[in-house]
């Protein structure tokens, strides 16, 4: 009689709580932004049965030193879809130009439709203060959708949500007008290799464009296994010291052993969950 509950307990300890039924959508400006900020958390969600979708609001057709336009956009879309496949999330790339994103009503409507169609419980996005205008305006666009998703006469071609989702921001290091606040920290030590595999799919970004911007293109190995090892050394996904208090709040005594994490800040504009609800909304 006691065997089954024990087995369930062991399963719960190994895999965390069952999150099937939960629907998560994340918006990044470019194909790879969601992956960098929330790829580990998304992999954990997917492993626990939640449905996750990443949306790149621009098609990435500008950010490259030797390629551009439609051919680059097609390459970036294929990379994003492969990245999503590697961790079990859906990935959509919207066809807005890279480097030219503005918070227009037309693109706000695209964001509203995506949140409604996904029937999202949780929405993740960048904060609206960031060095890159596309990141900044993605933050503004999602903030501007945070109430409108429940308003029937706004974007009336897509039925409104009856329950406003919870909105969280990705982490960043920008300090003005206010620094990022780690309201939730998710330990990702158990999925670091999955996150790495996801980033490894973005060849044109992580092995070409980003190292070129940093003046390190000559250091990227040609061999696929060697360059993945190089990538592992580039991106540590380490716990930011500023997240330690929050990490201890959510993980208790286990927090000291956590080496890799992702953090999120609650947006004031969506539904406001209490701590008990947050425990049911994130893959701790
Ligand atoms: Zn970006």
XYZ file of N, CA and C and ligand atoms in Angstrom:
853
model
N 0.823 -1.213 0.000
C 0.000 0.000 0.000
C 0.859 1.266 0.000
N 2.067 1.139 0.532
C 2.888 2.358 0.628
C 3.828 2.524 -0.550
N 3.878 1.503 -1.423
C 4.844 1.533 -2.520
C 4.598 2.691 -3.486
N 3.310 2.844 -3.865
C 3.013 3.859 -4.880
C 3.328 5.277 -4.402
N 2.851 5.665 -3.199
C 3.202 7.024 -2.755
C 4.706 7.240 -2.669
N 5.445 6.213 -2.236
C 6.897 6.362 -2.155
C 7.476 6.598 -3.543
N 6.989 5.810 -4.524
C 7.479 5.975 -5.893
C 7.176 7.386 -6.399
N 5.976 7.862 -6.069
C 5.613 9.207 -6.515
C 6.507 10.250 -5.863
N 6.798 10.024 -4.572
C 7.681 10.961 -3.867
C 9.059 11.002 -4.525
N 9.575 9.800 -4.847
C 10.901 9.736 -5.458
C 10.891 10.424 -6.820
N 9.810 10.190 -7.579
C 9.703 10.831 -8.891
C 9.653 12.347 -8.741
N 8.895 12.796 -7.746
C 8.782 14.241 -7.532
C 10.129 14.830 -7.142
N 10.874 14.083 -6.318
C 12.181 14.576 -5.891
C 13.141 14.656 -7.069
N 13.030 13.676 -7.984
C 13.957 13.635 -9.107
C 13.601 14.672 -10.164
N 12.317 14.863 -10.439
C 11.927 15.683 -11.584
C 11.219 16.974 -11.187
N 10.975 17.213 -9.913
C 10.255 18.403 -9.517
C 8.767 18.241 -9.733
N 8.024 19.309 -9.437
C 6.563 19.192 -9.506
C 6.075 19.106 -10.951
N 4.931 18.441 -11.108
C 4.296 18.330 -12.419
C 3.693 19.677 -12.794
N 4.088 20.219 -13.939
C 3.569 21.521 -14.367
C 2.745 21.393 -15.646
N 2.252 20.181 -15.938
C 1.461 20.031 -17.157
C 0.190 20.858 -17.031
N -0.197 21.486 -18.117
C -1.333 22.407 -18.102
C -0.883 23.859 -18.066
N 0.332 24.099 -17.564
C 0.856 25.468 -17.504
C 1.351 25.892 -18.895
N 1.061 27.149 -19.263
C 1.429 27.634 -20.596
C 2.279 28.896 -20.458
N 3.469 28.845 -21.030
C 4.468 29.905 -20.869
C 4.832 30.440 -22.249
N 4.883 31.761 -22.395
C 5.358 32.348 -23.651
C 6.421 33.384 -23.326
N 7.529 33.356 -24.069
C 8.623 34.303 -23.854
C 8.873 35.072 -25.141
N 9.100 36.376 -25.003
C 9.391 37.225 -26.156
C 10.817 37.755 -26.059
N 11.572 37.594 -27.156
C 12.886 38.212 -27.265
C 12.899 39.046 -28.530
N 13.832 39.998 -28.619
C 13.893 40.805 -29.836
C 14.431 39.977 -30.997
N 15.422 39.128 -30.714
C 16.138 38.411 -31.771
C 16.107 36.905 -31.530
N 16.241 36.117 -32.612
C 16.355 34.667 -32.421
C 17.647 34.377 -31.642
N 17.570 34.068 -30.436
C 18.594 33.678 -29.428
C 18.422 34.435 -28.115
N 17.655 35.531 -28.090
C 17.520 36.321 -26.857
C 16.811 35.528 -25.745
N 15.687 34.900 -26.075
C 14.964 34.113 -25.059
C 15.846 32.986 -24.544
N 16.606 32.388 -25.469
C 17.454 31.247 -25.126
C 18.500 31.631 -24.081
N 19.128 32.806 -24.299
C 20.200 33.244 -23.402
C 19.647 33.540 -22.001
N 18.482 34.171 -21.940
C 17.938 34.604 -20.646
C 17.068 33.571 -19.944
N 16.453 32.669 -20.738
C 15.483 31.757 -20.108
C 15.534 30.341 -20.666
N 16.595 29.999 -21.402
C 16.665 28.669 -22.011
C 16.681 27.534 -20.996
N 17.373 27.754 -19.879
C 17.428 26.712 -18.853
C 16.086 26.531 -18.170
N 15.444 27.650 -17.831
C 14.126 27.591 -17.196
C 13.123 26.940 -18.141
N 13.204 27.275 -19.432
C 12.295 26.682 -20.423
C 12.506 25.169 -20.521
N 13.763 24.740 -20.482
C 14.048 23.297 -20.537
C 13.447 22.588 -19.321
N 13.515 23.243 -18.159
C 12.923 22.646 -16.950
C 11.404 22.605 -17.036
N 10.822 23.696 -17.516
C 9.359 23.714 -17.731
C 8.961 22.544 -18.633
N 9.647 22.432 -19.776
C 9.271 21.408 -20.770
C 9.387 20.009 -20.172
N 10.441 19.785 -19.387
C 10.642 18.467 -18.775
C 9.547 18.136 -17.768
N 8.902 19.162 -17.224
C 7.834 18.934 -16.234
C 6.441 19.043 -16.849
N 6.375 19.078 -18.171
C 5.077 18.987 -18.836
C 4.444 20.298 -19.220
N 5.073 21.443 -18.869
C 4.501 22.732 -19.276
C 4.714 22.934 -20.774
N 3.838 23.710 -21.388
C 3.980 24.053 -22.810
C 4.659 25.420 -22.896
N 5.780 25.482 -23.609
C 6.565 26.713 -23.693
C 6.710 27.138 -25.148
N 6.554 28.432 -25.377
C 6.791 28.980 -26.712
C 7.729 30.167 -26.611
N 8.752 30.192 -27.472
C 9.627 31.351 -27.604
C 9.217 32.101 -28.868
N 9.168 33.434 -28.771
C 8.864 34.270 -29.933
C 9.990 35.289 -30.093
N 10.602 35.322 -31.281
C 11.541 36.401 -31.618
C 10.726 37.457 -32.360
N 10.718 38.680 -31.851
C 9.863 39.718 -32.440
C 10.458 40.243 -33.750
N 11.784 40.186 -33.913
C 12.381 40.504 -35.217
C 12.979 39.230 -35.808
N 13.227 39.287 -37.129
C 13.703 38.088 -37.836
C 15.221 37.957 -37.873
N 15.942 38.873 -37.242
C 17.402 38.741 -37.183
C 18.100 38.976 -38.504
N 17.497 39.774 -39.413
C 18.067 39.908 -40.760
C 19.159 40.970 -40.880
N 19.591 41.556 -39.756
C 20.630 42.595 -39.840
C 21.911 42.242 -39.083
N 21.807 41.502 -37.991
C 22.956 41.303 -37.102
C 23.947 40.267 -37.602
N 24.731 40.614 -38.618
C 25.779 39.720 -39.097
C 26.790 40.541 -39.888
N 28.054 40.156 -39.857
C 29.106 40.952 -40.497
C 29.234 40.721 -41.990
N 28.746 39.578 -42.516
C 28.906 39.307 -43.953
C 27.605 38.905 -44.637
N 26.544 38.606 -43.862
C 25.274 38.183 -44.450
C 24.176 39.151 -44.039
N 23.047 39.107 -44.750
C 21.943 39.989 -44.384
C 20.708 39.698 -45.207
N 19.631 40.416 -44.889
C 18.405 40.330 -45.668
C 17.682 39.006 -45.511
N 16.924 38.675 -46.554
C 16.051 37.504 -46.499
C 16.793 36.201 -46.259
N 17.994 36.074 -46.857
C 18.744 34.831 -46.686
C 19.155 34.639 -45.223
N 19.578 35.739 -44.584
C 19.963 35.650 -43.167
C 18.731 35.371 -42.299
N 17.607 36.009 -42.632
C 16.376 35.764 -41.860
C 15.978 34.287 -41.949
N 16.083 33.705 -43.142
C 15.733 32.278 -43.295
C 16.673 31.403 -42.476
N 17.960 31.742 -42.485
C 18.939 30.970 -41.708
C 18.630 31.073 -40.221
N 18.312 32.280 -39.760
C 18.039 32.493 -38.337
C 16.768 31.758 -37.902
N 15.763 31.733 -38.793
C 14.514 31.030 -38.459
C 14.780 29.534 -38.290
N 15.567 28.991 -39.201
C 15.885 27.553 -39.125
C 16.684 27.245 -37.856
N 17.625 28.112 -37.512
C 18.419 27.908 -36.286
C 17.518 27.948 -35.051
N 16.589 28.900 -35.031
C 15.691 29.031 -33.874
C 14.824 27.778 -33.732
N 14.323 27.290 -34.853
C 13.461 26.112 -34.760
C 14.243 24.887 -34.275
N 15.493 24.775 -34.717
C 16.339 23.670 -34.233
C 16.631 23.843 -32.725
N 16.881 25.083 -32.313
C 17.144 25.350 -30.887
C 15.943 24.934 -30.040
N 14.750 25.296 -30.484
C 13.540 24.919 -29.753
C 13.361 23.416 -29.701
N 13.631 22.768 -30.823
C 13.491 21.308 -30.884
C 14.409 20.631 -29.860
N 15.610 21.190 -29.681
C 16.585 20.547 -28.785
C 16.154 20.540 -27.326
N 15.295 21.476 -26.914
C 14.846 21.451 -25.503
C 13.349 21.205 -25.367
N 12.660 21.042 -26.501
C 11.244 20.701 -26.427
C 10.312 21.884 -26.265
N 10.683 23.032 -26.889
C 9.771 24.176 -26.877
C 9.493 24.607 -28.311
N 8.331 25.270 -28.501
C 7.984 25.797 -29.817
C 8.714 27.125 -30.022
N 9.141 27.420 -31.254
C 9.880 28.663 -31.510
C 9.315 29.322 -32.746
N 8.860 30.569 -32.606
C 8.342 31.314 -33.753
C 9.150 32.596 -33.930
N 9.465 32.909 -35.184
C 10.191 34.138 -35.503
C 9.254 35.032 -36.309
N 8.931 36.219 -35.783
C 8.056 37.145 -36.499
C 8.864 37.895 -37.558
N 8.165 38.309 -38.628
C 8.898 38.836 -39.777
C 9.049 40.356 -39.738
N 9.485 40.886 -38.599
C 9.797 42.318 -38.490
C 11.307 42.497 -38.635
N 11.720 43.610 -39.274
C 13.157 43.800 -39.531
C 13.952 43.996 -38.239
N 15.100 43.378 -38.226
C 16.098 43.473 -37.162
C 16.714 44.876 -37.176
N 16.893 45.449 -35.993
C 17.561 46.752 -35.896
C 16.641 47.935 -36.146
N 15.373 47.664 -36.465
C 14.446 48.753 -36.796
C 13.160 48.666 -35.987
N 13.135 47.844 -34.932
C 11.888 47.610 -34.199
C 11.412 48.886 -33.496
N 10.132 49.176 -33.634
C 9.513 50.297 -32.926
C 8.254 49.797 -32.223
N 7.879 50.434 -31.114
C 6.674 49.987 -30.397
C 5.403 50.549 -31.035
N 5.092 50.067 -32.238
C 3.904 50.536 -32.963
C 2.682 49.746 -32.519
N 1.493 50.283 -32.827
C 0.254 49.569 -32.512
C 0.190 48.259 -33.308
N 0.670 48.288 -34.551
C 0.606 47.077 -35.382
C 1.417 45.935 -34.745
N 2.605 46.229 -34.240
C 3.419 45.158 -33.644
C 2.889 44.807 -32.250
N 2.338 45.798 -31.548
C 1.676 45.474 -30.271
C 0.558 44.451 -30.510
N -0.170 44.635 -31.608
C -1.244 43.689 -31.918
C -0.691 42.288 -32.208
N 0.473 42.234 -32.868
C 1.095 40.912 -33.092
C 1.372 40.229 -31.744
N 1.892 41.014 -30.796
C 2.228 40.470 -29.470
C 0.956 40.036 -28.736
N -0.080 40.878 -28.801
C -1.356 40.539 -28.142
C -1.898 39.219 -28.696
N -1.864 39.079 -30.039
C -2.379 37.835 -30.649
C -1.594 36.624 -30.162
N -0.277 36.740 -30.116
C 0.550 35.581 -29.716
C 0.232 35.169 -28.267
N 0.070 36.141 -27.377
C -0.218 35.821 -25.968
C -1.596 35.173 -25.853
N -2.570 35.734 -26.576
C -3.930 35.173 -26.533
C -3.971 33.777 -27.140
N -3.365 33.617 -28.325
C -3.423 32.316 -29.005
C -2.732 31.226 -28.182
N -1.709 31.607 -27.450
C -1.002 30.629 -26.603
C -1.768 30.369 -25.303
N -2.775 31.221 -25.008
C -3.544 31.138 -23.759
C -2.583 31.107 -22.561
N -1.696 32.108 -22.552
C -0.554 32.076 -21.637
C -0.945 32.318 -20.180
N -0.315 31.554 -19.297
C -0.379 31.814 -17.857
C 0.745 32.745 -17.435
N 1.902 32.595 -18.091
C 3.082 33.393 -17.757
C 3.667 33.959 -19.046
N 4.065 35.230 -18.998
C 4.712 35.879 -20.138
C 6.069 36.401 -19.661
N 7.133 36.100 -20.417
C 8.485 36.556 -20.091
C 8.962 37.509 -21.194
N 9.697 38.549 -20.810
C 10.161 39.542 -21.793
C 11.306 40.351 -21.202
N 12.058 41.083 -22.053
C 13.107 41.960 -21.509
C 12.510 43.187 -20.819
N 13.295 43.790 -19.946
C 12.896 45.082 -19.378
C 13.056 46.160 -20.453
N 12.314 47.256 -20.319
C 12.417 48.294 -21.357
C 13.607 49.223 -21.190
N 14.596 48.870 -20.369
C 15.852 49.619 -20.377
C 16.980 48.663 -20.713
N 17.633 48.946 -21.843
C 18.611 48.016 -22.396
C 19.421 48.768 -23.448
N 20.645 48.311 -23.703
C 21.502 49.003 -24.667
C 20.965 48.907 -26.091
N 20.232 47.838 -26.411
C 19.820 47.596 -27.794
C 18.376 48.063 -27.983
N 18.133 48.960 -28.960
C 16.754 49.460 -29.121
C 15.740 48.352 -29.376
N 16.140 47.283 -30.090
C 15.171 46.194 -30.325
C 14.782 45.508 -29.014
N 15.746 45.321 -28.114
C 15.437 44.725 -26.803
C 14.501 45.654 -26.027
N 14.879 46.942 -26.052
C 14.125 47.950 -25.299
C 12.662 47.973 -25.752
N 12.468 48.004 -27.072
C 11.098 48.122 -27.577
C 10.334 46.808 -27.475
N 11.033 45.684 -27.466
C 10.337 44.424 -27.172
C 9.764 44.496 -25.758
N 10.557 45.045 -24.832
C 10.066 45.228 -23.461
C 8.842 46.132 -23.417
N 8.898 47.223 -24.167
C 7.757 48.159 -24.203
C 6.539 47.478 -24.823
N 6.754 46.763 -25.931
C 5.620 46.119 -26.622
C 4.909 45.126 -25.710
N 5.679 44.327 -24.961
C 5.047 43.326 -24.093
C 4.369 44.020 -22.911
N 5.004 45.034 -22.359
C 4.349 45.821 -21.289
C 3.034 46.411 -21.787
N 3.051 46.925 -23.019
C 1.852 47.563 -23.570
C 0.740 46.546 -23.834
N 1.121 45.279 -23.967
C 0.126 44.227 -24.170
C -0.407 43.690 -22.849
N 0.269 44.029 -21.737
C 0.028 43.339 -20.465
C -1.389 43.519 -19.935
N -2.045 44.578 -20.294
C -3.449 44.753 -19.912
C -4.365 44.496 -21.117
N -3.906 44.892 -22.310
C -4.750 44.834 -23.508
C -5.163 43.407 -23.892
N -4.423 42.401 -23.430
C -4.788 41.014 -23.784
C -6.168 40.619 -23.260
N -6.692 41.366 -22.259
C -8.014 41.018 -21.724
C -9.116 41.944 -22.263
N -8.759 42.912 -23.088
C -9.737 43.902 -23.567
C -10.330 43.431 -24.902
N -11.621 43.063 -24.934
C -12.185 42.447 -26.142
C -12.134 43.312 -27.388
N -12.296 44.621 -27.244
C -12.332 45.479 -28.434
C -10.955 45.852 -28.960
N -9.913 45.416 -28.277
C -8.555 45.606 -28.793
C -8.165 44.323 -29.533
N -7.705 44.457 -30.765
C -7.364 43.302 -31.617
C -8.523 42.291 -31.602
N -9.711 42.738 -32.038
C -10.909 41.899 -31.884
C -10.918 40.649 -32.766
N -9.927 40.510 -33.671
C -9.881 39.292 -34.493
C -9.427 38.071 -33.694
N -8.946 38.276 -32.469
C -8.449 37.164 -31.649
C -9.121 37.239 -30.275
N -9.827 36.188 -29.856
C -10.579 36.269 -28.586
C -9.689 36.658 -27.403
N -10.183 37.547 -26.527
C -9.371 38.002 -25.391
C -9.200 36.909 -24.338
N -8.177 37.047 -23.536
C -8.023 36.172 -22.370
C -9.000 36.651 -21.291
N -9.554 35.718 -20.530
C -10.443 36.102 -19.428
C -9.646 36.280 -18.133
N -8.449 35.734 -18.103
C -7.599 35.869 -16.911
C -6.269 36.472 -17.362
N -5.913 37.607 -16.784
C -4.653 38.230 -17.191
C -3.476 37.347 -16.758
N -2.508 37.112 -17.653
C -1.331 36.335 -17.251
C -0.471 37.087 -16.226
N 0.514 36.369 -15.709
C 1.554 36.962 -14.872
C 2.718 37.297 -15.800
N 3.248 38.513 -15.695
C 4.344 38.952 -16.567
C 5.624 39.075 -15.734
N 6.703 38.514 -16.267
C 8.019 38.632 -15.630
C 9.043 39.123 -16.649
N 10.035 39.873 -16.157
C 11.149 40.323 -17.004
C 12.335 39.371 -16.875
N 13.090 39.250 -17.982
C 14.396 38.571 -17.956
C 15.374 39.413 -17.129
N 16.456 38.804 -16.716
C 17.506 39.548 -16.009
C 18.347 40.366 -16.995
N 18.954 41.424 -16.489
C 19.943 42.216 -17.243
C 20.827 42.925 -16.227
N 21.842 43.635 -16.734
C 22.791 44.308 -15.840
C 22.679 45.830 -15.898
N 21.618 46.336 -16.478
C 21.491 47.789 -16.602
C 20.954 48.392 -15.305
N 21.460 49.555 -14.942
C 21.195 50.101 -13.609
C 20.322 51.353 -13.618
N 20.109 51.954 -14.802
C 19.303 53.173 -14.856
C 18.093 52.973 -15.761
N 16.899 53.418 -15.385
C 16.620 54.181 -14.156
C 16.581 53.326 -12.887
N 16.475 52.002 -13.015
C 16.494 51.178 -11.811
C 17.096 49.819 -12.145
N 17.882 49.254 -11.213
C 18.504 47.960 -11.509
C 17.502 46.813 -11.489
N 17.861 45.728 -12.162
C 17.049 44.507 -12.160
C 16.895 43.993 -10.732
N 15.709 43.487 -10.426
C 15.418 42.932 -9.088
C 15.066 41.458 -9.275
N 15.834 40.577 -8.669
C 15.638 39.132 -8.849
C 14.517 38.646 -7.931
N 13.273 38.765 -8.373
C 12.156 38.286 -7.552
C 12.097 36.768 -7.513
N 12.473 36.144 -8.627
C 12.478 34.676 -8.719
C 13.820 34.250 -9.303
N 14.446 33.252 -8.703
C 15.685 32.689 -9.247
C 15.469 31.192 -9.438
N 15.813 30.712 -10.630
C 15.655 29.292 -10.937
C 17.034 28.662 -11.109
N 17.328 27.657 -10.305
C 18.590 26.921 -10.431
C 18.548 26.084 -11.703
N 19.587 26.190 -12.537
C 19.578 25.439 -13.806
C 20.778 24.493 -13.942
N 21.392 24.136 -12.827
C 22.547 23.224 -12.890
C 22.208 21.927 -13.626
N 20.971 21.449 -13.427
C 20.582 20.156 -14.026
C 20.294 20.256 -15.519
N 20.227 21.471 -16.067
C 19.914 21.610 -17.496
C 20.926 22.485 -18.245
N 22.090 22.702 -17.643
C 23.096 23.548 -18.299
C 23.484 22.987 -19.671
N 23.613 21.677 -19.784
C 23.987 21.089 -21.082
C 22.879 21.263 -22.115
N 21.615 21.229 -21.648
C 20.499 21.468 -22.572
C 20.515 22.908 -23.065
N 20.782 23.827 -22.139
C 20.841 25.235 -22.536
C 21.989 25.454 -23.527
N 23.101 24.809 -23.263
C 24.250 24.911 -24.173
C 23.894 24.353 -25.553
N 23.197 23.216 -25.580
C 22.793 22.609 -26.858
C 21.872 23.558 -27.621
N 21.001 24.252 -26.890
C 20.095 25.199 -27.517
C 20.879 26.357 -28.142
N 21.811 26.919 -27.377
C 22.610 28.038 -27.899
C 23.479 27.591 -29.076
N 23.982 26.365 -28.997
C 24.839 25.804 -30.057
C 24.099 25.747 -31.401
N 22.767 25.675 -31.366
C 21.990 25.650 -32.613
C 22.018 27.003 -33.331
N 22.316 28.083 -32.596
C 22.331 29.426 -33.202
C 23.726 29.719 -33.786
N 24.133 28.907 -34.750
C 25.478 29.008 -35.330
C 25.829 30.420 -35.787
N 24.905 31.053 -36.522
C 25.216 32.367 -37.105
C 25.371 33.444 -36.032
N 24.865 33.169 -34.836
C 24.980 34.142 -33.749
C 26.197 33.840 -32.868
N 26.183 32.650 -32.259
C 27.163 32.390 -31.189
C 28.561 32.072 -31.721
N 28.661 31.589 -32.982
C 29.987 31.271 -33.543
C 30.424 32.251 -34.623
N 29.549 33.196 -35.002
C 29.895 34.132 -36.083
C 29.714 35.592 -35.646
N 28.471 36.000 -35.444
C 28.193 37.415 -35.203
C 28.701 37.903 -33.844
N 28.332 37.210 -32.753
C 28.709 37.709 -31.420
C 30.230 37.722 -31.230
N 30.972 36.653 -31.638
C 32.433 36.740 -31.524
C 33.042 37.818 -32.427
N 32.428 38.066 -33.598
C 32.931 39.137 -34.473
C 32.774 40.490 -33.787
N 31.610 40.728 -33.176
C 31.373 41.995 -32.462
C 32.411 42.172 -31.355
N 32.732 41.059 -30.667
C 33.672 41.113 -29.544
C 35.138 41.054 -29.986
N 35.387 40.989 -31.307
C 36.760 40.897 -31.801
C 37.416 39.564 -31.508
N 36.604 38.500 -31.358
C 37.138 37.180 -30.987
C 36.870 36.108 -32.042
N 36.520 36.538 -33.255
C 36.135 35.550 -34.271
C 37.267 34.553 -34.539
N 38.507 35.027 -34.492
C 39.656 34.155 -34.749
C 39.844 33.072 -33.701
N 39.204 33.227 -32.547
C 39.365 32.222 -31.478
C 38.356 31.079 -31.571
N 37.357 31.209 -32.453
C 36.304 30.184 -32.519
C 36.814 28.976 -33.299
N 36.856 27.777 -32.677
C 37.317 26.590 -33.398
C 36.366 26.230 -34.542
N 36.875 25.587 -35.570
C 36.060 25.173 -36.712
C 35.292 23.884 -36.420
N 35.926 22.972 -35.712
C 35.330 21.663 -35.430
C 34.087 21.841 -34.532
N 32.945 21.203 -34.890
C 31.712 21.406 -34.120
C 31.831 21.068 -32.631
N 32.529 19.973 -32.295
C 32.657 19.607 -30.875
C 33.555 20.605 -30.144
N 34.646 21.011 -30.829
C 35.587 21.946 -30.192
C 34.941 23.311 -29.994
N 34.129 23.738 -30.972
C 33.524 25.063 -30.810
C 32.435 25.046 -29.739
N 31.786 23.893 -29.550
C 30.803 23.800 -28.461
C 31.511 23.879 -27.101
N 32.671 23.269 -27.005
C 33.465 23.403 -25.769
C 33.883 24.856 -25.545
N 34.249 25.524 -26.639
C 34.597 26.942 -26.556
C 33.398 27.751 -26.051
N 32.207 27.416 -26.580
C 30.978 28.109 -26.159
C 30.700 27.876 -24.677
N 30.937 26.637 -24.231
C 30.717 26.302 -22.815
C 31.565 27.212 -21.931
N 32.773 27.535 -22.394
C 33.661 28.390 -21.597
C 33.256 29.865 -21.696
N 32.589 30.239 -22.775
C 32.184 31.644 -22.952
C 31.017 32.033 -22.054
N 30.084 31.115 -21.891
C 28.811 31.470 -21.239
C 28.633 30.593 -20.011
N 28.790 31.194 -18.887
C 28.808 30.387 -17.669
C 27.439 30.287 -17.005
N 26.521 31.171 -17.336
C 25.183 31.169 -16.720
C 25.309 31.172 -15.190
N 26.315 31.833 -14.698
C 26.609 31.779 -13.263
C 25.588 32.578 -12.454
N 25.478 32.221 -11.199
C 24.615 32.960 -10.275
C 25.221 34.343 -10.051
N 24.449 35.382 -10.288
C 24.892 36.746 -10.014
C 24.864 36.938 -8.492
N 25.913 37.514 -7.903
C 25.905 37.702 -6.440
C 24.665 38.452 -5.955
N 24.111 39.329 -6.790
C 22.925 40.103 -6.384
C 21.672 39.231 -6.269
N 21.735 37.986 -6.755
C 20.561 37.104 -6.718
C 20.558 36.207 -5.472
N 21.619 36.274 -4.663
C 21.803 35.269 -3.599
C 20.669 35.264 -2.575
N 20.188 36.448 -2.192
C 19.123 36.516 -1.187
C 17.862 35.841 -1.709
N 17.523 36.135 -2.965
C 16.337 35.531 -3.565
C 16.516 34.022 -3.735
N 17.713 33.627 -4.139
C 17.988 32.192 -4.298
C 17.763 31.454 -2.976
N 18.225 32.061 -1.879
C 18.043 31.450 -0.556
C 16.571 31.405 -0.166
N 15.827 32.423 -0.549
C 14.387 32.453 -0.248
C 13.678 31.261 -0.896
N 14.025 30.971 -2.147
C 13.286 29.933 -2.887
C 13.863 28.536 -2.676
N 15.174 28.428 -2.409
C 15.798 27.102 -2.333
C 16.264 26.716 -0.939
N 16.180 27.627 0.017
C 16.585 27.300 1.380
C 18.030 26.844 1.442
N 18.257 25.749 2.190
C 19.617 25.259 2.414
C 20.283 24.787 1.128
N 19.480 24.431 0.122
C 20.066 23.948 -1.144
C 20.706 25.078 -1.952
N 20.407 26.316 -1.607
C 20.863 27.462 -2.416
C 22.384 27.542 -2.496
N 23.064 27.170 -1.423
C 24.519 27.321 -1.379
C 25.216 26.503 -2.461
N 24.583 25.395 -2.877
C 25.216 24.502 -3.867
C 24.904 24.910 -5.307
N 24.014 25.885 -5.488
C 23.600 26.244 -6.857
C 24.708 27.043 -7.542
N 25.088 26.622 -8.755
C 26.159 27.282 -9.504
C 25.645 28.062 -10.714
N 24.571 27.577 -11.325
C 24.035 28.211 -12.529
C 22.566 28.531 -12.309
N 22.150 29.706 -12.761
C 20.765 30.110 -12.496
C 20.283 31.119 -13.533
N 18.977 31.306 -13.551
C 18.343 32.381 -14.327
C 17.390 33.106 -13.384
N 17.244 34.412 -13.570
C 16.425 35.186 -12.637
C 15.387 36.010 -13.388
N 14.297 36.313 -12.683
C 13.174 37.020 -13.294
C 12.608 38.039 -12.305
N 12.160 39.173 -12.869
C 11.562 40.240 -12.052
C 10.085 40.359 -12.399
N 9.247 40.430 -11.374
C 7.803 40.558 -11.598
C 7.476 41.942 -12.160
N 6.706 41.953 -13.251
C 6.207 43.202 -13.844
C 4.953 43.631 -13.087
N 4.824 44.909 -12.841
C 3.676 45.402 -12.062
C 2.367 45.395 -12.830
N 2.413 45.191 -14.136
C 1.221 45.462 -14.949
C 0.303 44.269 -15.169
N 0.770 43.043 -14.995
C -0.112 41.890 -15.161
C -0.712 41.488 -13.818
N -1.206 40.232 -13.766
C -1.726 39.709 -12.498
C -0.582 39.613 -11.493
N -0.849 39.883 -10.226
C 0.197 39.892 -9.201
C 0.097 38.643 -8.324
N 0.972 37.664 -8.533
C 0.894 36.425 -7.753
C 1.567 36.571 -6.395
N 1.048 35.822 -5.391
C 1.770 35.775 -4.113
C 2.821 34.644 -4.175
N 3.588 34.503 -3.104
C 4.688 33.528 -3.128
C 4.197 32.098 -3.336
N 3.044 31.761 -2.734
C 2.511 30.394 -2.902
C 2.198 30.120 -4.373
N 1.641 31.135 -5.026
C 1.312 30.962 -6.451
C 2.584 30.877 -7.293
N 3.565 31.709 -6.952
C 4.838 31.671 -7.703
C 5.467 30.280 -7.612
N 5.343 29.638 -6.457
C 5.909 28.279 -6.309
C 5.237 27.293 -7.273
N 3.977 27.580 -7.628
C 3.267 26.686 -8.552
C 3.470 27.104 -10.008
N 4.032 28.295 -10.221
C 4.182 28.817 -11.583
C 5.567 28.607 -12.174
N 6.556 28.301 -11.336
C 7.936 28.178 -11.834
C 8.501 26.789 -11.519
N 9.414 26.318 -12.368
C 10.008 24.984 -12.167
C 11.190 25.023 -11.204
N 10.906 25.305 -9.934
C 11.988 25.377 -8.933
C 12.717 24.060 -8.811
Zn 19.151 40.467 -28.988
